[in-house]
mmCIF file of C-alpha atoms in Angstrom:
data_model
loop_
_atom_site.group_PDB
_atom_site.id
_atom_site.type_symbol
_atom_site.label_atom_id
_atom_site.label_comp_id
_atom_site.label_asym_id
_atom_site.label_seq_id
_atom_site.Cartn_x
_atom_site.Cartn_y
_atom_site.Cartn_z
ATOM 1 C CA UNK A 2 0.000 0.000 0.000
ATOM 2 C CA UNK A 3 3.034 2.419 0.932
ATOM 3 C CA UNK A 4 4.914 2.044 -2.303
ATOM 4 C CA UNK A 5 1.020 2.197 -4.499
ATOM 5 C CA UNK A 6 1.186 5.860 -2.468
ATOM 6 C CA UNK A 7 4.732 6.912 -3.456
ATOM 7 C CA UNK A 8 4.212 5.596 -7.531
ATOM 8 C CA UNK A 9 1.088 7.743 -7.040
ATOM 9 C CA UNK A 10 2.718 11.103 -5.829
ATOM 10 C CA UNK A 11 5.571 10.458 -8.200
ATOM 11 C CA UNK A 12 2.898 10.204 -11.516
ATOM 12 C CA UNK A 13 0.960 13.470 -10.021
ATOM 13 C CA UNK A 14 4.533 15.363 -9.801
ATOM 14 C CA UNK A 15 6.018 14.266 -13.458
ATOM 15 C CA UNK A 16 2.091 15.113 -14.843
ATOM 16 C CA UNK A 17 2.068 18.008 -12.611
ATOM 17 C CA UNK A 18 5.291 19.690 -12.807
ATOM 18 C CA UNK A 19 7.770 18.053 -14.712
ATOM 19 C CA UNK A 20 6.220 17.390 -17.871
ATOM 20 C CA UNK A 21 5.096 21.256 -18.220
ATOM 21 C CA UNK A 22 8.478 22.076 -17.578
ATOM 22 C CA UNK A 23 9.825 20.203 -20.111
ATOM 23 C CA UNK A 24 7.402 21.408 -22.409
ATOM 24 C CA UNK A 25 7.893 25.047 -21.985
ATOM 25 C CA UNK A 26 11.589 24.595 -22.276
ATOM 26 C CA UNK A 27 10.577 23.010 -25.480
ATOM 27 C CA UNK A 28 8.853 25.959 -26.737
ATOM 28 C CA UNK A 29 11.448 27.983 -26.017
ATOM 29 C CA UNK A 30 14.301 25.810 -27.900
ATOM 30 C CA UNK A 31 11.811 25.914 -30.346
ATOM 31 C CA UNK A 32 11.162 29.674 -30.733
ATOM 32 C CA UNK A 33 14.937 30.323 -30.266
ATOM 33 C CA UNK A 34 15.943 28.086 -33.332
ATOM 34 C CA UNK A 35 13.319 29.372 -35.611
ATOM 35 C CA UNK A 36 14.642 33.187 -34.896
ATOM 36 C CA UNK A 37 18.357 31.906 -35.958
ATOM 37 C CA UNK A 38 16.655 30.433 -39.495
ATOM 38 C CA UNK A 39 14.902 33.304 -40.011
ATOM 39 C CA UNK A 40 13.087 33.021 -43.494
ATOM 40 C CA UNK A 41 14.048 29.251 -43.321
ATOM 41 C CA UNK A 42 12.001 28.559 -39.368
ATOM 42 C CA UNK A 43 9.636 25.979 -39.570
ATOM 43 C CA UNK A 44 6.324 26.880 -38.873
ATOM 44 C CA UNK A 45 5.036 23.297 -37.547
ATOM 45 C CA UNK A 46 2.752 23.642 -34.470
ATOM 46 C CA UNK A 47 0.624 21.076 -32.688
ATOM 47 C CA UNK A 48 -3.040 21.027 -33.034
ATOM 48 C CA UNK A 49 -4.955 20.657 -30.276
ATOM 49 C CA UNK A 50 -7.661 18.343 -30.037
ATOM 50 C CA UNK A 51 -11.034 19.392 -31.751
ATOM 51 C CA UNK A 52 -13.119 17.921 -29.003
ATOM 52 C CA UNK A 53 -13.038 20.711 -27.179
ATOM 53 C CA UNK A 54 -12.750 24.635 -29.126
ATOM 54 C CA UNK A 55 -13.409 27.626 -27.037
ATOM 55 C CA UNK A 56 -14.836 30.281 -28.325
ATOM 56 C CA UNK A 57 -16.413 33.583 -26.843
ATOM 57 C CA UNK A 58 -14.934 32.501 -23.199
ATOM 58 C CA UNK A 59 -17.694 29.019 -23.801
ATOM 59 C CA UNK A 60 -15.626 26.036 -23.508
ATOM 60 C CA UNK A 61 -17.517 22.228 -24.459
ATOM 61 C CA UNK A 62 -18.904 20.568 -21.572
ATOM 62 C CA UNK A 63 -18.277 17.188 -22.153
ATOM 63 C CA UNK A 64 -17.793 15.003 -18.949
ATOM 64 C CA UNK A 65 -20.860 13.272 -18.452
ATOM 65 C CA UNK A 66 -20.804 12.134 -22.178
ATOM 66 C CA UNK A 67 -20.842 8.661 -22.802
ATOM 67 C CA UNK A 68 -18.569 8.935 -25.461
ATOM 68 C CA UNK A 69 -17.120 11.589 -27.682
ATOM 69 C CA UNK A 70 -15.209 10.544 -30.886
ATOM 70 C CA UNK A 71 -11.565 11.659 -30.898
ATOM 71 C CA UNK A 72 -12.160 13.127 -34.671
ATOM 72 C CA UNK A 73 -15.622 14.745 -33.541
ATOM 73 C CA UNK A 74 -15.335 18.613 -33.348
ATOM 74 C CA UNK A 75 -17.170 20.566 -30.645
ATOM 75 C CA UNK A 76 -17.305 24.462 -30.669
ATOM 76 C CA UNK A 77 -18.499 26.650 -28.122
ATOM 77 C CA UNK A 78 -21.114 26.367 -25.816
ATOM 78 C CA UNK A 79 -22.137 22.702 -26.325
ATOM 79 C CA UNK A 80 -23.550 21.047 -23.561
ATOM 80 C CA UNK A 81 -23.745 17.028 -23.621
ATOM 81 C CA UNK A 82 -25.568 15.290 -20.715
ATOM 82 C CA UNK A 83 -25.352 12.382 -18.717
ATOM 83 C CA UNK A 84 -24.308 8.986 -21.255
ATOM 84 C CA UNK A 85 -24.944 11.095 -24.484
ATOM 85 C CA UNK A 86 -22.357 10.438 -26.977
ATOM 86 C CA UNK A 87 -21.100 12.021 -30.741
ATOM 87 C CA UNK A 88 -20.236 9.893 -32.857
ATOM 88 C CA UNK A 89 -16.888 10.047 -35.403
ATOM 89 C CA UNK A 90 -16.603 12.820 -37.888
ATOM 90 C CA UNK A 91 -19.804 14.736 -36.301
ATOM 91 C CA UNK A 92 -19.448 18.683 -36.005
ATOM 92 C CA UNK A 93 -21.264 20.733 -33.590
ATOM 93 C CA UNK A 94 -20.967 24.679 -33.972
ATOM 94 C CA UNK A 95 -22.020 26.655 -30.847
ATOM 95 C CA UNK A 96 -20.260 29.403 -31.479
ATOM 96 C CA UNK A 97 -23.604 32.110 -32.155
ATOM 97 C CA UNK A 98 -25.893 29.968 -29.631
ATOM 98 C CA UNK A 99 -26.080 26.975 -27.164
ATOM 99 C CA UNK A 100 -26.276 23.206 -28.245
ATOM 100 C CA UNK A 101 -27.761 21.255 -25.832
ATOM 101 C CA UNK A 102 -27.763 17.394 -26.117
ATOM 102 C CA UNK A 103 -29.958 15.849 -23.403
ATOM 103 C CA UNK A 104 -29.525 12.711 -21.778
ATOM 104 C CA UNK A 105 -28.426 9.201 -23.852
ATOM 105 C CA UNK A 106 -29.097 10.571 -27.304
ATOM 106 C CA UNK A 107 -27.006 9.499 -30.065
ATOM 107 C CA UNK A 108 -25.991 11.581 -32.767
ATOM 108 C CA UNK A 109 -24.333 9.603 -35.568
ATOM 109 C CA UNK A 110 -21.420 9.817 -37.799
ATOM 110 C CA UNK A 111 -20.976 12.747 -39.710
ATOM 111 C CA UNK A 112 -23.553 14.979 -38.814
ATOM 112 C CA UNK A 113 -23.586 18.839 -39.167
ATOM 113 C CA UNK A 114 -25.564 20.663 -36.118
ATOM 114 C CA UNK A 115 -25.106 24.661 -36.170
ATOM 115 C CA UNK A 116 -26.656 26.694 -33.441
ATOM 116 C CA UNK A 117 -27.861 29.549 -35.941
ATOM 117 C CA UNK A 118 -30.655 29.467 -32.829
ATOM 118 C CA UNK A 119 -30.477 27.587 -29.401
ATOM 119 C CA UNK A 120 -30.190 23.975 -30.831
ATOM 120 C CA UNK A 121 -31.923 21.516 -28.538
ATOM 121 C CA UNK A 122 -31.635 17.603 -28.494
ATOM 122 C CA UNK A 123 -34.186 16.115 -25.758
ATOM 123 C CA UNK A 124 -33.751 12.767 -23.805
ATOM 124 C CA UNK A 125 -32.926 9.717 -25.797
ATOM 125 C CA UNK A 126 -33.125 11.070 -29.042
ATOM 126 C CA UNK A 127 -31.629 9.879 -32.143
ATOM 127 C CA UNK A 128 -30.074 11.794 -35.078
ATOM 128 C CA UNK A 129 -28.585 9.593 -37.993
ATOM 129 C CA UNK A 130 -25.273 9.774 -39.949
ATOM 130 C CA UNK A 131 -24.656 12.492 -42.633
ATOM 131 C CA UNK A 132 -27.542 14.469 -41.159
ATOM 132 C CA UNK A 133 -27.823 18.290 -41.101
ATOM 133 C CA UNK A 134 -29.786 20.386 -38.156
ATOM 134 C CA UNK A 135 -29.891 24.144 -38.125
ATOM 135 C CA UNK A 136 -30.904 26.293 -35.136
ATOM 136 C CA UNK A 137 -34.304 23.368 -34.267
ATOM 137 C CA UNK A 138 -35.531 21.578 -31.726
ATOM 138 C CA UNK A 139 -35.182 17.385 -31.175
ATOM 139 C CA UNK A 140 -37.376 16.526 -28.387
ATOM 140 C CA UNK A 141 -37.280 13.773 -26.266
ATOM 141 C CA UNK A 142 -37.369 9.926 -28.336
ATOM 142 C CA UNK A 143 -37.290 11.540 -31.628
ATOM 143 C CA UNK A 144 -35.918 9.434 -34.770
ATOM 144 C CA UNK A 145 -33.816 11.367 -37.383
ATOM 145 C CA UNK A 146 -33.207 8.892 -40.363
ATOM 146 C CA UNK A 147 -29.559 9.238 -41.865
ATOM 147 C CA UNK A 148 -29.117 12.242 -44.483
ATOM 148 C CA UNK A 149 -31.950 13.971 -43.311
ATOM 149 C CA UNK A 150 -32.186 17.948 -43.096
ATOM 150 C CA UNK A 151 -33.970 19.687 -40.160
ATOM 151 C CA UNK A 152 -34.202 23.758 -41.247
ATOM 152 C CA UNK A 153 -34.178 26.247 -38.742
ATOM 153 C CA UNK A 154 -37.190 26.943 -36.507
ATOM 154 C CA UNK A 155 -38.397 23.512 -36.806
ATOM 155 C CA UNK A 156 -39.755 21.616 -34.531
ATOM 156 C CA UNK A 157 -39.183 17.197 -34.557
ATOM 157 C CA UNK A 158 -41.197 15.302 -31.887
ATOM 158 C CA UNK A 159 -41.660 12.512 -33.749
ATOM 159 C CA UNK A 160 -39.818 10.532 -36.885
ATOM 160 C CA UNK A 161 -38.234 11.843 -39.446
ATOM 161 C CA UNK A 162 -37.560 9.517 -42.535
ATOM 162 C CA UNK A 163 -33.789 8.882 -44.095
ATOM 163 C CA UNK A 164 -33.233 11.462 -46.916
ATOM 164 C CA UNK A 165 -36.019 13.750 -45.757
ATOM 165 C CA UNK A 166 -35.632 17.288 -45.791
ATOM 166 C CA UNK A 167 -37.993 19.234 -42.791
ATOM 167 C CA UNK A 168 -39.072 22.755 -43.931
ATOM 168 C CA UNK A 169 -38.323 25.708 -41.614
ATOM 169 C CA UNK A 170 -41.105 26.182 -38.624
ATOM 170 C CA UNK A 171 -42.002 22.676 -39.529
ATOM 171 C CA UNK A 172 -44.046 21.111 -36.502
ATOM 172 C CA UNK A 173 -44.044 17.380 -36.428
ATOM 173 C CA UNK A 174 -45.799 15.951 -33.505
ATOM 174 C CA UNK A 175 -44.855 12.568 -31.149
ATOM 175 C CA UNK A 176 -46.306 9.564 -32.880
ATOM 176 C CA UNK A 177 -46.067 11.085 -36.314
ATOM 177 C CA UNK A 178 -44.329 9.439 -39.582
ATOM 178 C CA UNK A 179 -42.960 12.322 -42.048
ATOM 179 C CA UNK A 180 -41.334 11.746 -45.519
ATOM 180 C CA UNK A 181 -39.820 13.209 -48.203
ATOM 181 C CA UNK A 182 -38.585 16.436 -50.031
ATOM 182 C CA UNK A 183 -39.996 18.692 -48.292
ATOM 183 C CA UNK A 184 -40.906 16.454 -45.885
ATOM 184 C CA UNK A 185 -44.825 15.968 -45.686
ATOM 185 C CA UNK A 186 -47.219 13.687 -42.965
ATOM 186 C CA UNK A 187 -47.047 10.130 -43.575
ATOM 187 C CA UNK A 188 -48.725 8.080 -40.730
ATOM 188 C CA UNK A 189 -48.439 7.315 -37.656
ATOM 189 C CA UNK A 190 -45.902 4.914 -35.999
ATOM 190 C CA UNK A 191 -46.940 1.395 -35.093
ATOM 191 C CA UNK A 192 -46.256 0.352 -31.426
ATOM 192 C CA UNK A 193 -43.652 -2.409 -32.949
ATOM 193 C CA UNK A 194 -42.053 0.047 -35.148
ATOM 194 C CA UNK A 195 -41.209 2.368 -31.766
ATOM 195 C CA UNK A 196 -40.264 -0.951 -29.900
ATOM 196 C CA UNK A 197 -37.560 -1.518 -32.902
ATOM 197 C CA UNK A 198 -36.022 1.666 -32.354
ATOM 198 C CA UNK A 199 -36.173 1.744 -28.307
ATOM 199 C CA UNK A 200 -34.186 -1.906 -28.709
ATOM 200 C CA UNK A 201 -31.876 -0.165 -31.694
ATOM 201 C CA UNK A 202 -31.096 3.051 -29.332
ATOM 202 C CA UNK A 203 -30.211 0.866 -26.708
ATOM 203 C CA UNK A 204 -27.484 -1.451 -28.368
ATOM 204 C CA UNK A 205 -26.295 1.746 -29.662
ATOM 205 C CA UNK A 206 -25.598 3.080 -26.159
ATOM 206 C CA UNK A 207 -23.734 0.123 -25.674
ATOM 207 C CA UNK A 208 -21.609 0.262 -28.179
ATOM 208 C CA UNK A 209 -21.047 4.112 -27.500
ATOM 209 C CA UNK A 210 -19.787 2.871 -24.195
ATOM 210 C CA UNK A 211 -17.317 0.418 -25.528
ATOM 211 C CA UNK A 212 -15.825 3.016 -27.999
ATOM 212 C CA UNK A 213 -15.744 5.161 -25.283
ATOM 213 C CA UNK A 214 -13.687 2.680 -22.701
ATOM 214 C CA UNK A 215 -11.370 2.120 -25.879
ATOM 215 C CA UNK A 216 -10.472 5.774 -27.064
ATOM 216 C CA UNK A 217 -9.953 6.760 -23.365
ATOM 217 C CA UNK A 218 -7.341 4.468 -22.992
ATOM 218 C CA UNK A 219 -3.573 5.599 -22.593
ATOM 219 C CA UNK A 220 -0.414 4.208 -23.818
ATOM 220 C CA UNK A 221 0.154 2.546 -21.382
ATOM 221 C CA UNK A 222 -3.076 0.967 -21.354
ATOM 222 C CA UNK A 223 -3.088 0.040 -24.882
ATOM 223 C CA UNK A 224 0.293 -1.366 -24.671
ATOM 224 C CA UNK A 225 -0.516 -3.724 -21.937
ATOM 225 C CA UNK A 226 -4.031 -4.527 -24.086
ATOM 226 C CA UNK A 227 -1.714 -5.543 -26.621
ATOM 227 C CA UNK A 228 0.722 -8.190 -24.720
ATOM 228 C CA UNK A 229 -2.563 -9.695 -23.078
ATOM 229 C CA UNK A 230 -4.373 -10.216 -26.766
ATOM 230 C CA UNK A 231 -0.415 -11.783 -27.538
ATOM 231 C CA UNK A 232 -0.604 -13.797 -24.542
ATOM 232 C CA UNK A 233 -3.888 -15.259 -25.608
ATOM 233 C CA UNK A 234 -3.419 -15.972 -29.351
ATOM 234 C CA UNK A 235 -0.507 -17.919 -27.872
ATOM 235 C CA UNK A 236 -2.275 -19.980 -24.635
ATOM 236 C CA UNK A 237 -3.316 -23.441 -25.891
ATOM 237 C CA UNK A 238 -7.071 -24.686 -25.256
ATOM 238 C CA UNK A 239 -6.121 -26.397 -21.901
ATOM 239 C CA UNK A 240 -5.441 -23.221 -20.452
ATOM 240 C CA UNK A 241 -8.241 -21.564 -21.827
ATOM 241 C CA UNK A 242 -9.984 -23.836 -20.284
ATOM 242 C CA UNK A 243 -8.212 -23.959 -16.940
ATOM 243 C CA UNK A 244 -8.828 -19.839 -16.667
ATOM 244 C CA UNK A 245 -12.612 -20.131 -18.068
ATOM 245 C CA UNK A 246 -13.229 -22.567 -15.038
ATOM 246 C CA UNK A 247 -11.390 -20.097 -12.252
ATOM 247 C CA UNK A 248 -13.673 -16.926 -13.842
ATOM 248 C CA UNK A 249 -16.577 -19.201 -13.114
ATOM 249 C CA UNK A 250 -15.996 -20.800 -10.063
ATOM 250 C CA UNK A 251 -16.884 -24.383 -11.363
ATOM 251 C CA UNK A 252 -16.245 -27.096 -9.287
ATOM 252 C CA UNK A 253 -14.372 -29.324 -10.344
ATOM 253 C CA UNK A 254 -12.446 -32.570 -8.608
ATOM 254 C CA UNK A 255 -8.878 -32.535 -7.648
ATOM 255 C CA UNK A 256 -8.332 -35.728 -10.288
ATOM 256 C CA UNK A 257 -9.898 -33.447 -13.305
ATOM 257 C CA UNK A 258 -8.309 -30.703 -12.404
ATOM 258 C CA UNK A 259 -4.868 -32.326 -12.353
ATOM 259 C CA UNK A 260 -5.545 -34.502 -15.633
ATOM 260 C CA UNK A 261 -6.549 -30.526 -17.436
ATOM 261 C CA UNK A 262 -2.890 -29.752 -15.981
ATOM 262 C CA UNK A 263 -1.037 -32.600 -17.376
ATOM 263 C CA UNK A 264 -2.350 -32.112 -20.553
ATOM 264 C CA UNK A 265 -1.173 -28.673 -20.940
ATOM 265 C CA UNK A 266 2.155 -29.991 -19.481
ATOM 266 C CA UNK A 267 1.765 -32.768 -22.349
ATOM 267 C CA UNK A 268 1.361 -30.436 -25.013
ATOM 268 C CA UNK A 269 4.182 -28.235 -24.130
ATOM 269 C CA UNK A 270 7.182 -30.934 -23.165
ATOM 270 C CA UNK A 271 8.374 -33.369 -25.984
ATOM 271 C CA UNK A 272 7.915 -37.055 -24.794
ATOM 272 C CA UNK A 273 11.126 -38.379 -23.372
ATOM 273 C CA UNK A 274 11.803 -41.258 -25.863
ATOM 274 C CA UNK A 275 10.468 -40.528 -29.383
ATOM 275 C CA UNK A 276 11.435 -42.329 -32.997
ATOM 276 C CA UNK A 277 11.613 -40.479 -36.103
ATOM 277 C CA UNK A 278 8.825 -41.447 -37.150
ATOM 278 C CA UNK A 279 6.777 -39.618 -34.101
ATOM 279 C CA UNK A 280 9.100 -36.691 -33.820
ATOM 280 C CA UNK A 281 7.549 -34.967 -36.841
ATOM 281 C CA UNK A 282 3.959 -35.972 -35.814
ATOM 282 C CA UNK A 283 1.123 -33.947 -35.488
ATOM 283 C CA UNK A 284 -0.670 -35.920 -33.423
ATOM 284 C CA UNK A 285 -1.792 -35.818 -29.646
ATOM 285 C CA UNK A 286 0.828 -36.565 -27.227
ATOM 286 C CA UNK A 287 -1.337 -39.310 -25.539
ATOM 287 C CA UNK A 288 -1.554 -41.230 -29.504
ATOM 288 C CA UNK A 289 2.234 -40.958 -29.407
ATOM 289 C CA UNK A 290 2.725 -42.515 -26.474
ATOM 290 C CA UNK A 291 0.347 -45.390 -27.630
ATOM 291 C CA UNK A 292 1.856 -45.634 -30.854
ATOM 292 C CA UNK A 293 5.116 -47.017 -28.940
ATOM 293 C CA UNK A 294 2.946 -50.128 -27.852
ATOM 294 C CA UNK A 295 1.738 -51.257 -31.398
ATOM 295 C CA UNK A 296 2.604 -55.065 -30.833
ATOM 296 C CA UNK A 297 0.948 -55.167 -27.890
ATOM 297 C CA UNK A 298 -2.429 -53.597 -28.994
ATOM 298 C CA UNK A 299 -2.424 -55.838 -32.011
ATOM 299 C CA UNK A 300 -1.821 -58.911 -29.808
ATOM 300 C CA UNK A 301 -5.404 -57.338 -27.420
ATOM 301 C CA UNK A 302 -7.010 -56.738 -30.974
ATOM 302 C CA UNK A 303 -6.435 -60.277 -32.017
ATOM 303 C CA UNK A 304 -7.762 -61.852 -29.108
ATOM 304 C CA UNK A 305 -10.491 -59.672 -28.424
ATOM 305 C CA UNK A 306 -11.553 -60.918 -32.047
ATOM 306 C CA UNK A 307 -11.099 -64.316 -30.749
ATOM 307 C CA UNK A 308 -13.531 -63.660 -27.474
ATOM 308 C CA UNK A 309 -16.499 -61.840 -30.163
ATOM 309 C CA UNK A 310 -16.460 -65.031 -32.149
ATOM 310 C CA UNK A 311 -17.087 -67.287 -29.410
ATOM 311 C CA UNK A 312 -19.827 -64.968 -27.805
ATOM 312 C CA UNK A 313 -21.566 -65.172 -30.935
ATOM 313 C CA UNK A 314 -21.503 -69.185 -31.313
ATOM 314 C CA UNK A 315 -22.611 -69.637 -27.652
ATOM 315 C CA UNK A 316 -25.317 -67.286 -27.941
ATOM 316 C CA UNK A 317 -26.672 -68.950 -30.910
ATOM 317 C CA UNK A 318 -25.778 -72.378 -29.587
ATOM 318 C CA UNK A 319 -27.236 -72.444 -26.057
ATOM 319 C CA UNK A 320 -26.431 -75.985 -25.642
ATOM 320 C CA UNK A 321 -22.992 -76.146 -27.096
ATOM 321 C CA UNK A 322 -20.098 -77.109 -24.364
ATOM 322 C CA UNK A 323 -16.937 -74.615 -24.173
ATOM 323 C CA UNK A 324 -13.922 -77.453 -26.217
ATOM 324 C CA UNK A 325 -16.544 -77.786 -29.131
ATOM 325 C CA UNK A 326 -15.584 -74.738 -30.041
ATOM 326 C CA UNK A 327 -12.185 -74.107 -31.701
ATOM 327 C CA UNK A 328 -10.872 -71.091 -32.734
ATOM 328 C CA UNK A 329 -9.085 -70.446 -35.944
ATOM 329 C CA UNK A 330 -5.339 -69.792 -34.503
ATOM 330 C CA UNK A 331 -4.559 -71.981 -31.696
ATOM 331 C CA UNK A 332 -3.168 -70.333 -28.581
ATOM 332 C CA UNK A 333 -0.377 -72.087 -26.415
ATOM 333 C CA UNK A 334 -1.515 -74.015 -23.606
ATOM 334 C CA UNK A 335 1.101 -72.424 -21.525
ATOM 335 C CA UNK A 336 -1.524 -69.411 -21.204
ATOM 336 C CA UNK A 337 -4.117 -71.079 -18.789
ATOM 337 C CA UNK A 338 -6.513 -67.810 -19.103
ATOM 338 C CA UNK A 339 -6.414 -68.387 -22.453
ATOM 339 C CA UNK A 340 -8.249 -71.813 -22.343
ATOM 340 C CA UNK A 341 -12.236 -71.034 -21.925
ATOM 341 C CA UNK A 342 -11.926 -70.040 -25.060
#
């Protein structure tokens, strides 16, 4: 626990202190060299990440999010609530007015949302890929199909068909199919249709989270990622399913447990005594090790073969005694067991 605390304070003080000391040495090595150049200075700069773009002292508010794409591009005052997420290549412009996204909605790849007016998205609402909204309102479980257009002043309560383009001042009420270019009433939703897109929503928050655990991650993290996925591709299927059987908790006897065991110790040590003939084999170690006893399996096949043929006449000879029967190849009598045959 003591040395946890120590590796602890040291990470705070190098992320703290040393590494923006380093840094603003950097930048002034940096702006030093390019003054001896002169018309020759680089002018290579570092661009900061698009996620979050101040503008008019309004900074992106983006901690509750779910997930936020690193390519996304948020500007201004943009507000994202509790597990709402933006999706890659997605742009939202609150540089003139606010853009508020309420709580779980989803707003796809590629879309285009500019706060020409306060720009509202309610509670689990849904705005597909390549779409375009312009100063509207969203409210709460709306459905905007991909490549659709919502005009400023418009109002979207209910769905909104792919490829559709909604009019300015457009009111579309909950419940309420629209269609087209310009978009015109349709019909109204069936109660399957809505319980489609509640179930599509949802695995879509899922996967938001996901994408959001993995472009969170540091080097670090991703590094390590990386020698566990190695470590796998290289464990063999005994120890897959030694591990699978610890995550459960299955119980399992001390004699299956310790067979599991020697098999993986099977399948990684070469058997002590092998021929040539083995030693390029692809077979399991236990067939190998039978392999080595060929003369005496065929010997057990033989009589074995021997034993089935006189089951068969006493079963369909009742009556018969044991020496009327003689088998084909006559065993020694020196083999007494050998004899009821």
């Amino acid at each position: 626990m003591f040395k946890v605390k120590i590796l602890q304070l040291f990470d705070s003080f190098v992320l703290n202190t040393v590494g923006p000391y380093y840094r603003r040495i950097g930048k002034s090595l940096l702006s030093q060299g390019n003054d001896m150049l002169g018309s020759e200075a680089s002018d290579d700069r570092l661009v900061q990440c698009l996620r979050q773009v101040q503008t008019n002292g309004q900074t992106p508010q983006i901690s509750d999010a779910l997930f936020t794409a690193p390519n996304s591009v948020l500007v201004g005052n943009v507000i994202l609530k509790q597990n709402s997420s933006v999706w890659y290549g997605a742009t939202l412009r609150a540089d003139q007015n606010a853009i508020t996204v309420g709580k779980n909605a989803l707003i796809q790849d590629n879309v285009y949302v500019k706060a020409t007016q306060p720009v509202t998205l309610g509670n689990n609402s849904y705005v597909g890929p390549n779409s375009n909204l312009q100063g509207c309102l969203i409210g709460d479980d709306a459905f905007i199909g991909m490549g659709s257009t919502i005009k400023q002043g418009a109002s979207v309560q209910g769905i909104v068909a792919a490829g559709s383009l909604v009019p300015e001042g457009t009111q579309i009420k909950q419940g309420e199919v629209w269609a087209g270019s310009p978009a015109k009433y349709l019909r109204d939703i069936t109660p399957q249709e809505l319980q489609i897109l509640r179930e599509y929503k949802q695995e879509l928050l899922e996967l938001a989270q996901v994408h959001g655990e993995e472009t969170s991650k540091n080097f670090r993290q991703v590094v390590i990622d990386t020698d566990e996925r190695l470590i796998k591709q290289s464990r063999g299927t005994e120890e897959e399913a030694l591990q699978k059987i610890a995550e459960l908790n299955f119980p399992l006897e001390y004699e299956d447990e310790e067979f599991i065991e020697q098999r993986v110790f099977m399948k990684q040590q070469p058997p002590m005594f092998m021929d040539s003939e083995n030693l390029f084999s692809q077979q399991d170690q236990y067939e190998q090790d039978l392999s080595q006893f060929s003369e005496n399996m065929q010997k057990y096949s033989e009589d074995y073969q021997i034993y089935e043929e006189a089951k068969k006449y006493f079963e369909s000879n009742p009556q018969a005694k044991a020496n009327q029967f003689q088998p084909k190849n006559e065993i020694p009598d020196e083999k007494p067991w050998s004899r009821k045959y």
